[in-house]
Short mmCIF file of C-alpha atoms and ligand atoms in Angstrom, two decimals:
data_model
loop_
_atom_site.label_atom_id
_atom_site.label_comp_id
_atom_site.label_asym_id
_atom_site.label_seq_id
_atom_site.Cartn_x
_atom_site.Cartn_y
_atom_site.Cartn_z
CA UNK A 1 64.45 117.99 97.80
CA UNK A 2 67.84 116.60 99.71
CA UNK A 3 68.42 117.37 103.07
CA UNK A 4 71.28 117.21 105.13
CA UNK A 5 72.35 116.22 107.74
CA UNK A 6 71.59 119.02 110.52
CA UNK A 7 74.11 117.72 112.89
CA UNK A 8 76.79 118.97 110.92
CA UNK A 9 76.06 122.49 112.22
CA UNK A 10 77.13 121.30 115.43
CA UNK A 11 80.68 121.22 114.49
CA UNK A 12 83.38 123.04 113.13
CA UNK A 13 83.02 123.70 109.76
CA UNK A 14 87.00 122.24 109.37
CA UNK A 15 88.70 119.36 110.89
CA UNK A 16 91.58 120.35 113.03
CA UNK A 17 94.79 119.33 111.13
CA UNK A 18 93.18 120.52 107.85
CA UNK A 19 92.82 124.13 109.54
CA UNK A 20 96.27 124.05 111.05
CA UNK A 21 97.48 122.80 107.32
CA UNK A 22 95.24 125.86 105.59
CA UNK A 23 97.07 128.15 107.92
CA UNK A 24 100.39 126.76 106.95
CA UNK A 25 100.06 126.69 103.57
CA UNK A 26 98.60 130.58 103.72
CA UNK A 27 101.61 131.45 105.74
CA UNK A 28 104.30 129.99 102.68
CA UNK A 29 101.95 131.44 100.25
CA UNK A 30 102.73 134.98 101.71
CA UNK A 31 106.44 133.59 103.19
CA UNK A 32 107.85 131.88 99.76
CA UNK A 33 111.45 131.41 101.15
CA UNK A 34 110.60 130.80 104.66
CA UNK A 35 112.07 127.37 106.24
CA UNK A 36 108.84 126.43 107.99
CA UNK A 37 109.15 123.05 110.64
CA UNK A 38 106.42 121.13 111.55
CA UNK A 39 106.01 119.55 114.57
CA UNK A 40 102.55 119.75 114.33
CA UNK A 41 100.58 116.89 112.78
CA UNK A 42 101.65 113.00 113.72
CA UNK A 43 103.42 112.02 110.47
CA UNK A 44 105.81 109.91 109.16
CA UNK A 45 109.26 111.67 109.01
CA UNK A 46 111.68 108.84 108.40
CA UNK A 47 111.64 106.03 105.79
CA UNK A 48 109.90 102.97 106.25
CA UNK A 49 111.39 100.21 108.30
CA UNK A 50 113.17 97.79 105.12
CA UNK A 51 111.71 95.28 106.41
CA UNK A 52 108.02 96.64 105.37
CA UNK A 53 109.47 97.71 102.23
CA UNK A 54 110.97 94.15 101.11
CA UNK A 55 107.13 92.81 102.03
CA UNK A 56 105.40 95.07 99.77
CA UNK A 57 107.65 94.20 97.11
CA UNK A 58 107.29 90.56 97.45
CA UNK A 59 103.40 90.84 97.79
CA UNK A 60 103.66 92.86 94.71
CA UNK A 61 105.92 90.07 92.82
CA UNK A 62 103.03 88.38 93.50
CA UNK A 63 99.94 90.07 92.15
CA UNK A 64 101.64 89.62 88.91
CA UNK A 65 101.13 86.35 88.49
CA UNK A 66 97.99 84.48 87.69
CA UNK A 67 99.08 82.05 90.21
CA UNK A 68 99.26 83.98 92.81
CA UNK A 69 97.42 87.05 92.55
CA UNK A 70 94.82 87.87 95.19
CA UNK A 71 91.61 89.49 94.69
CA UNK A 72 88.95 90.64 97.52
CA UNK A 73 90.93 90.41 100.82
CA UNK A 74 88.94 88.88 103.84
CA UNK A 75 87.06 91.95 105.53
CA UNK A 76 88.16 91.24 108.65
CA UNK A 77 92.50 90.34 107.83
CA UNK A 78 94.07 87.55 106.51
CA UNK A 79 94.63 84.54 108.96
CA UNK A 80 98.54 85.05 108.89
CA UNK A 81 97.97 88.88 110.01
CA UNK A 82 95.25 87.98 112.50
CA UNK A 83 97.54 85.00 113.81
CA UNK A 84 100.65 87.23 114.29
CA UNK A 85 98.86 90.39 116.23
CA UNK A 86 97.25 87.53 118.68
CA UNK A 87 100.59 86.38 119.10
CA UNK A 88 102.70 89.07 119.51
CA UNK A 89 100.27 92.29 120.64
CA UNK A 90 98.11 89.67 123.62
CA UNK A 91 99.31 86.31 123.85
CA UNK A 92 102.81 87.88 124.79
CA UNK A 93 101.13 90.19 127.39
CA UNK A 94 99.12 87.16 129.09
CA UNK A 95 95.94 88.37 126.88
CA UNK A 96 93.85 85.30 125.23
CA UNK A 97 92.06 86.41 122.32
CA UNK A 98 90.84 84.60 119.29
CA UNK A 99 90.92 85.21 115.50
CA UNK A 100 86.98 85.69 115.11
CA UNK A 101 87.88 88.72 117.45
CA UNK A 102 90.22 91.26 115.17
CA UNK A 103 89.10 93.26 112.61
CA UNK A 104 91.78 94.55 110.63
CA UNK A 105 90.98 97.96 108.67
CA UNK A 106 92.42 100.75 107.00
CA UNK A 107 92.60 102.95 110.25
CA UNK A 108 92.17 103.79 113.61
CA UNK A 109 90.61 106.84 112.71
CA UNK A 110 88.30 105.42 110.55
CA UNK A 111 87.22 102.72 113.08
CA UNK A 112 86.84 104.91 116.09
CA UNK A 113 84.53 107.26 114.36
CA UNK A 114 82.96 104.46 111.97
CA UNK A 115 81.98 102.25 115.52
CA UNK A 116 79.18 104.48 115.97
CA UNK A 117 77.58 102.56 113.09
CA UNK A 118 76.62 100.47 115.52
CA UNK A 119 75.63 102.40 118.17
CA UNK A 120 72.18 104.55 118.78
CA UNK A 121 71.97 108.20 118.53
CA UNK A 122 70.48 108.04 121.89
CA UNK A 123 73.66 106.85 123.87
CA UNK A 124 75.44 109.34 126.06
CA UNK A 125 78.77 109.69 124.83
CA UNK A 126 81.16 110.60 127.60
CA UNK A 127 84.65 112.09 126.17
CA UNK A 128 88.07 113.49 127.92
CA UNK A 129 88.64 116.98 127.16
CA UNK A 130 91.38 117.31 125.25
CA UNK A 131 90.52 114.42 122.42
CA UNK A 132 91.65 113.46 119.14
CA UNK A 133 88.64 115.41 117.52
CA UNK A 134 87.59 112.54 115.62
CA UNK A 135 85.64 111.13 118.91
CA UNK A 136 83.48 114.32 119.30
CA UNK A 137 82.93 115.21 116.20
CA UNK A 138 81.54 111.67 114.81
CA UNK A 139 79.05 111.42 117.73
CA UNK A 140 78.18 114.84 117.03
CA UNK A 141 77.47 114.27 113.42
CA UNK A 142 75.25 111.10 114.48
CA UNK A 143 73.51 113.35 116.66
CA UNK A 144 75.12 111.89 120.07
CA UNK A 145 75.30 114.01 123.37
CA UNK A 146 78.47 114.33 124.08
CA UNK A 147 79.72 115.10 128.21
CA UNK A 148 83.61 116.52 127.99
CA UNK A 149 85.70 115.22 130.81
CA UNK A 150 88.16 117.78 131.46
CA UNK A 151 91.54 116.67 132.05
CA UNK A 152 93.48 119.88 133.39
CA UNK A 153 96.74 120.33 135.79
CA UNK A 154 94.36 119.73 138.61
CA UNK A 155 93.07 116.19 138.09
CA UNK A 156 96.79 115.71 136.92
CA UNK A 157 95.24 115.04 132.98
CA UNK A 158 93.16 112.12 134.73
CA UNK A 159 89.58 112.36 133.57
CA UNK A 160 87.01 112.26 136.43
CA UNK A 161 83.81 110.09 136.06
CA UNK A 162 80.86 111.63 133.92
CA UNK A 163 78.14 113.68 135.71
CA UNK A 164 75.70 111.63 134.57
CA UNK A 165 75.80 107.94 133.85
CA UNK A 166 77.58 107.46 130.57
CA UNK A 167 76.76 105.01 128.02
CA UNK A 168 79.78 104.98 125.88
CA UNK A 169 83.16 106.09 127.37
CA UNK A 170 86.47 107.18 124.96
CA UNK A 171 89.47 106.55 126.13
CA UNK A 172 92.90 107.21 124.22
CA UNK A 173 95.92 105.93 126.10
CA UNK A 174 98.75 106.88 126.42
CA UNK A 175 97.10 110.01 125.20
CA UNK A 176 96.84 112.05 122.06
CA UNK A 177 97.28 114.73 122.52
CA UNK A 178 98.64 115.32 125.94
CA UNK A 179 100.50 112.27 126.03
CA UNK A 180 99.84 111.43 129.47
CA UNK A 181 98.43 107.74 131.08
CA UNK A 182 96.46 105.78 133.14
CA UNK A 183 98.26 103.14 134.92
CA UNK A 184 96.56 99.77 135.57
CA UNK A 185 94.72 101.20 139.04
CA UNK A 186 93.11 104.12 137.26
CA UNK A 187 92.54 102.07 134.10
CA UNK A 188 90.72 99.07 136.70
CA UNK A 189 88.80 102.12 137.94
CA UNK A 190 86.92 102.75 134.69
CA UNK A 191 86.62 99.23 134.06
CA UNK A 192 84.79 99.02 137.23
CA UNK A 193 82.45 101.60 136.33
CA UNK A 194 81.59 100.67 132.81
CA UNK A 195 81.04 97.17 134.35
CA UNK A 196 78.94 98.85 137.20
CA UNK A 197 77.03 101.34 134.59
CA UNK A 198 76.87 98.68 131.88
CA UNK A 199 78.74 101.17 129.47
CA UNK A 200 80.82 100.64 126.38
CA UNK A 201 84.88 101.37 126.73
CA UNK A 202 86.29 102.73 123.37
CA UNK A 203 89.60 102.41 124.12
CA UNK A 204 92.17 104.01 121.63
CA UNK A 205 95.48 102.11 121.96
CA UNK A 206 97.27 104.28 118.90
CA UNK A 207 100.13 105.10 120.85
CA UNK A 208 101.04 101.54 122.81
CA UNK A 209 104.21 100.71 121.28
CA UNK A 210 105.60 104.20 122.88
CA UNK A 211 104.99 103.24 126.34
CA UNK A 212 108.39 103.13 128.41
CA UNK A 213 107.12 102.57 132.07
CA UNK A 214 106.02 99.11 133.62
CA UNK A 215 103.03 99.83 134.94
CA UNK A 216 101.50 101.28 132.39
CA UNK A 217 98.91 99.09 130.39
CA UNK A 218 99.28 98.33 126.67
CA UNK A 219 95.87 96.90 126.04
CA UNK A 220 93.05 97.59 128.14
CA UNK A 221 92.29 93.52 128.29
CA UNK A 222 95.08 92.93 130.36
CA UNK A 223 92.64 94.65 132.82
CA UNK A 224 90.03 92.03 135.05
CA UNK A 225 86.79 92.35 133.89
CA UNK A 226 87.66 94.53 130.42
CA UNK A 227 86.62 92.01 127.97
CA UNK A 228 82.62 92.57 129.01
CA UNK A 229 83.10 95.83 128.59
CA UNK A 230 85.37 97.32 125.73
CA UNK A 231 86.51 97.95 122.51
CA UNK A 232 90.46 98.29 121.74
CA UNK A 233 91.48 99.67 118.84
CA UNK A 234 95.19 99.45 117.53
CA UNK A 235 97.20 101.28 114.79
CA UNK A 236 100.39 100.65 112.62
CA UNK A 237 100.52 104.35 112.02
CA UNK A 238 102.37 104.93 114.71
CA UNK A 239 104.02 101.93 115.08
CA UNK A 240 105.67 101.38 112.21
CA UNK A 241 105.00 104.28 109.80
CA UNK A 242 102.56 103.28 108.46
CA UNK A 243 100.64 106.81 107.65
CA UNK A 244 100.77 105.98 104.22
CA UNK A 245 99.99 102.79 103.97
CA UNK A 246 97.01 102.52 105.78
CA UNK A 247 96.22 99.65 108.54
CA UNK A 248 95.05 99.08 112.11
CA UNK A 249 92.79 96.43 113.63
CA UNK A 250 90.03 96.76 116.06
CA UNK A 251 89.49 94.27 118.81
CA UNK A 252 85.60 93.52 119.84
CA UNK A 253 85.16 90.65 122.54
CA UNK A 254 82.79 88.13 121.13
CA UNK A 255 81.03 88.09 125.03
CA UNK A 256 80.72 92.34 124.41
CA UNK A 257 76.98 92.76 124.45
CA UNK A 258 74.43 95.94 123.98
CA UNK A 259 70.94 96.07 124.31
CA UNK A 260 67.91 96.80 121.93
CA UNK A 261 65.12 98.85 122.44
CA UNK A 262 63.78 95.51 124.00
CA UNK A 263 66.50 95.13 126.05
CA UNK A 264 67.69 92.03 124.85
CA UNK A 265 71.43 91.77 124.89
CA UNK A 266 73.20 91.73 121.21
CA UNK A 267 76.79 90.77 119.85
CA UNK A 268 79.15 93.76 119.43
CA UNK A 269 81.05 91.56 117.24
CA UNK A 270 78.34 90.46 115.65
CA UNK A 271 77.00 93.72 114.63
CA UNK A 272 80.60 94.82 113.84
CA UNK A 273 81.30 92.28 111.58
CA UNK A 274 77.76 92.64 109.65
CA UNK A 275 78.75 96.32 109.54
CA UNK A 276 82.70 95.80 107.98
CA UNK A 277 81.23 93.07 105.70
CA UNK A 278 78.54 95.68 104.08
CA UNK A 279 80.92 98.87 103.83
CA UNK A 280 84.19 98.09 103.77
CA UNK A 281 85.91 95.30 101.48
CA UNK A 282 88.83 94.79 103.42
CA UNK A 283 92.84 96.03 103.57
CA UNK A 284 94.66 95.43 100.57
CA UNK A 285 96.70 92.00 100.51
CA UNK A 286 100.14 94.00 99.97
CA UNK A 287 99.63 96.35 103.18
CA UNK A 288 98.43 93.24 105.12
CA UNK A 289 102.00 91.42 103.99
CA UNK A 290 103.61 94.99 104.90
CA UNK A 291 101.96 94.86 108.44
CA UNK A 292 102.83 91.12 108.94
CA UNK A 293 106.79 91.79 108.40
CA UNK A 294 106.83 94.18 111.80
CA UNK A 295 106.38 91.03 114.03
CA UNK A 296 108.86 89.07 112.64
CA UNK A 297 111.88 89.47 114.97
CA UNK A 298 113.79 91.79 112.34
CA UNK A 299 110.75 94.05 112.14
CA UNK A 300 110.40 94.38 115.97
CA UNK A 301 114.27 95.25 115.87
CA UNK A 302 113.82 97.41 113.05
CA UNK A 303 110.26 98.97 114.04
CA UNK A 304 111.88 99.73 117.81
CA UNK A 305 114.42 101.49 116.16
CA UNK A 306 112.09 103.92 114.95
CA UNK A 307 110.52 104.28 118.14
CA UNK A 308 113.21 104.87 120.14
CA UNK A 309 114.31 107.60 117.34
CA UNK A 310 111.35 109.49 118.15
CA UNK A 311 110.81 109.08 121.59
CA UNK A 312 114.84 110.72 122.05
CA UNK A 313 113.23 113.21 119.54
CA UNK A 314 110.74 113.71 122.37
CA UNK A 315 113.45 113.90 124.95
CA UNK A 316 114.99 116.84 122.73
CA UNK A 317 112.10 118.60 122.38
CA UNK A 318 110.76 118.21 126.53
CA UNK A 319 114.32 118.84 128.37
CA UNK A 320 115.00 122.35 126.66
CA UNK A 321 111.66 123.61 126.90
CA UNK A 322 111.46 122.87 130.81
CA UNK A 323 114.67 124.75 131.24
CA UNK A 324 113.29 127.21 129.74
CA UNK A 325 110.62 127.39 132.09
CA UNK A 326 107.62 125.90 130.10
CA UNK A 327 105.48 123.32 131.65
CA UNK A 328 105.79 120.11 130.16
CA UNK A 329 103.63 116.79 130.26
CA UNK A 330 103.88 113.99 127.87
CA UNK A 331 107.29 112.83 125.83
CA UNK A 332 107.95 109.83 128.60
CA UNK A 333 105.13 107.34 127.21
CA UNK A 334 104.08 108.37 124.04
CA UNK A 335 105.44 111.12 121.09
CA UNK A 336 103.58 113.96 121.94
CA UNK A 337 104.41 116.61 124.12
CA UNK A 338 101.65 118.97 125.87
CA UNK A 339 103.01 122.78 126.70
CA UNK A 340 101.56 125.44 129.01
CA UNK A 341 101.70 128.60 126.57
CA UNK A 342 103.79 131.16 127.96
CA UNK A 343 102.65 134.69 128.86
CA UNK A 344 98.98 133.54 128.87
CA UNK A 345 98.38 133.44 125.08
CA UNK A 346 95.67 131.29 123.55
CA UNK A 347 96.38 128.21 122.21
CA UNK A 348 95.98 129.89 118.58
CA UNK A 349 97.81 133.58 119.61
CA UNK A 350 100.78 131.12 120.49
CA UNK A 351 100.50 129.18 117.21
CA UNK A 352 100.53 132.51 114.95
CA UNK A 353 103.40 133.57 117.13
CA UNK A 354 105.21 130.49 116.58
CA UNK A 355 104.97 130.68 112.74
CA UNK A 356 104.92 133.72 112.28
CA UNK A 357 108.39 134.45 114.62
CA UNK A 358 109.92 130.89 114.98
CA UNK A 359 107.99 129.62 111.50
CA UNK A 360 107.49 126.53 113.68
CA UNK A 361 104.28 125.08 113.42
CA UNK A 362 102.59 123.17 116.23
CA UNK A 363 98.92 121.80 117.40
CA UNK A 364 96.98 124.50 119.08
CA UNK A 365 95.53 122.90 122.47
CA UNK A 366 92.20 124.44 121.84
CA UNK A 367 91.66 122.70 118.31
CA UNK A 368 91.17 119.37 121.13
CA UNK A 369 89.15 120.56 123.20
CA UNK A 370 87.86 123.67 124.98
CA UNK A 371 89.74 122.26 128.05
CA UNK A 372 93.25 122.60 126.12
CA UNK A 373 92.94 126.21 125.63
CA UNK A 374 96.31 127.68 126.82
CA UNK A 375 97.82 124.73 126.02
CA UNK A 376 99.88 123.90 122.74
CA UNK A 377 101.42 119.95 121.46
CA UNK A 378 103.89 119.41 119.95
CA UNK A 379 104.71 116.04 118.02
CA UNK A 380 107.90 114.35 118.36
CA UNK A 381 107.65 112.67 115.07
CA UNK A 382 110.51 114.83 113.32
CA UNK A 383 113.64 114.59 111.65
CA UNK A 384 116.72 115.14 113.92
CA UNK A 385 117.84 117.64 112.62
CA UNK A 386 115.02 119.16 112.39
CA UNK A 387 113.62 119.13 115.62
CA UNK A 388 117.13 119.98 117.22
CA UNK A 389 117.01 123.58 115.27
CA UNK A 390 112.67 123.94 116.07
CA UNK A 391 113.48 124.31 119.60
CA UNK A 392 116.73 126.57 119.37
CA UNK A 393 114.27 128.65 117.42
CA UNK A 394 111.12 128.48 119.91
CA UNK A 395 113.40 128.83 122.72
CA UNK A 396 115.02 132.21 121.28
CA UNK A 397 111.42 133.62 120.82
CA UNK A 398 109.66 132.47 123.99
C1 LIG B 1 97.68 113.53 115.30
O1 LIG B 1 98.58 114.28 114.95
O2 LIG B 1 96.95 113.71 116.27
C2 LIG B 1 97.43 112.32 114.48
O3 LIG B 1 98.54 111.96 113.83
C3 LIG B 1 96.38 112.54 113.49
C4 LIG B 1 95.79 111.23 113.12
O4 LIG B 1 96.21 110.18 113.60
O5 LIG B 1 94.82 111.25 112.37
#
């Protein structure tokens, strides 16, 4: 007889942007002619950069012909990828790193919730509260106990240190959803204690390219002491649109070390690699071409572009609603922006309101966490347009 896995019951029984998207979809259903926004969901809004476009074609152009069509892709990127994020994403930023050290994949969120491959069930998972859900809800499927860190007004969205002694630590920053960030004293601060604790730093790095102020880190290796200690993961998703596409790389220090029930130490990268090499086959050749063109200079032109498109989409979205007497964090370092709802509503009474009477749809808080209830995001990855007639219509409701 099958059985399955119990730990399942121990979360929702629908991932948070599929619920919001059910809701939606409900809401047209019963609306047909209503001119529903989104500024809910991170997603591509405007074309991809040309200079991603004219790679796929050429990698294309090249898969048909016998001479130079490519087959199984490396599992861990092709050398001219790997050579071109060590390069541009660390050397540039004083951070050494070699080749044997990136793992390029399919996606962030794939890689943050696959990591726990490697991992045992009986690690103490400590996660900030709000969180891209993927982080609880993988550890909770392996079984993992999981100890929220509740970032709130109070702490100023800083998480404190766990309660108990954590074993593995997640980190997103700048941070989904509440698009706040550590600067390189708070970031040395949890570097010090997963160095003190001998924990594991899974540090989500999504959002880097949206970071405006100087002291805030871009990779948590250009912190002293990080490389002993954590993982970075990195996403074109973000970065250069790349939604569709599919591709991100994952950074494990070849000196990164666990230990087995023995307590022997063991190679992160090691295990990492053995775990890619048996169950994934590697990023297509054509996305890996596509991801190569953004750090040639005309991609970082034309990627920045992009960025700065959003991040005055962010601008748009943050001044209005302050004058309008909403509380505001995020928008400044990274394209989401987290709200205080108004009048006390829940994070989901606000939503229904919202697309119901503004048929704007946003991220409730609480779908992140139990500490984002009474809070709502919105993403600043919109069209103009767009996003310039969402707020006229929030504002007129609120
Ligand atoms: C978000 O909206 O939080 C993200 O875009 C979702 C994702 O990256 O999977």
């Amino acid at each position: 007889m099958v059985k399955i896995n119990e730990h399942y019951a121990n979360i929702g029984s629908n991932y948070l942007f599929s619920e919001v998207a059910r809701r939606v979809r409900e809401y047209k259903a019963a609306h047909p002619s209503s001119n529903v926004i989104s500024l809910g969901i991170g997603d591509v809004t405007r074309e991809i950069a040309p200079v991603v476009i004219q790679a796929i074609h050429a990698a294309t152009r090249e898969m048909a012909s016998e001479t130079t069509v490519r087959g199984y892709p490396p599992e861990a990127g092709y050398d001219f990828l790997v050579d071109a994020i060590l390069e541009r994403d660390f050397r540039a930023r004083g951070v050494q790193l070699s080749p044997a050290e990136i793992f390029v994949s399919d996606g962030a969120k794939s890689d943050t919730g696959n990591i726990g491959d490697i991992l045992g069930a009986d690690n103490l998972v400590a996660i900030t509260d709000p969180a891209y859900p993927v982080y609880v809800d993988t550890n909770r499927m392996a079984g993992r106990q999981v100890e929220l860190l509740p970032c709130l007004p109070d702490n100023d969205f800083c998480p404190p240190f766990p309660a108990r002694p954590a074993d593995v630590i997640y980190l997103c920053y700048p941070n989904n959803p509440t698009g706040t960030t550590l600067d390189r004293s708070q970031l040395k601060r949890w570097v010090d204690y997963a160095i003190a604790h001998r924990s594991l730093i899974l540090f989500d790095a999504a959002y880097e390219a949206f970071i405006s102020e100087p002291d805030v880190p871009h990779s948590i290796y250009e912190i002293e002491g990080a490389r002993q200690v954590a993982i970075e993961f990195r996403s074109f998703s973000k970065t250069a649109g790349f939604t569709g596409l599919r591709c991100a790389y994952t950074v494990v220090p070849e000196e990164l070390t666990a230990t087995d029930s023995s307590g022997a130490a063991v190679s992160l990268n090691a295990l990492w690699r053995r775990r890619q090499s048996t169950k994934f086959n590697g990023t297509a050749y054509i996305i890996q071409r596509a991801a190569a063109a953004i750090y040639t200079p005309e991609g970082q032109r034309q990627t920045r572009e992009i960025i700065d498109y959003y991040m005055q989409n962010a601008r748009l979205i943050k001044e209005p609603l302050e004058r309008a007497g909403l509380a505001v964090r995020g928008g400044v370092n990274a394209p989401y922006l987290w709200v205080k709802t108004p009048g006390g509503l829940t994070s989901w009474q606000f939503f229904d309101r919202l697309l119901g009477e503004a048929r704007v749809v946003g991220t409730p808080g609480s779908g992140f966490g139990a500490a984002g209830e009474g809070f709502f995001r919105f993403t600043a990855f919109g069209r103009r347009r767009e996003v310039e007639e969402a707020v006229e219509r929030i504002i007129k409701i609120l």
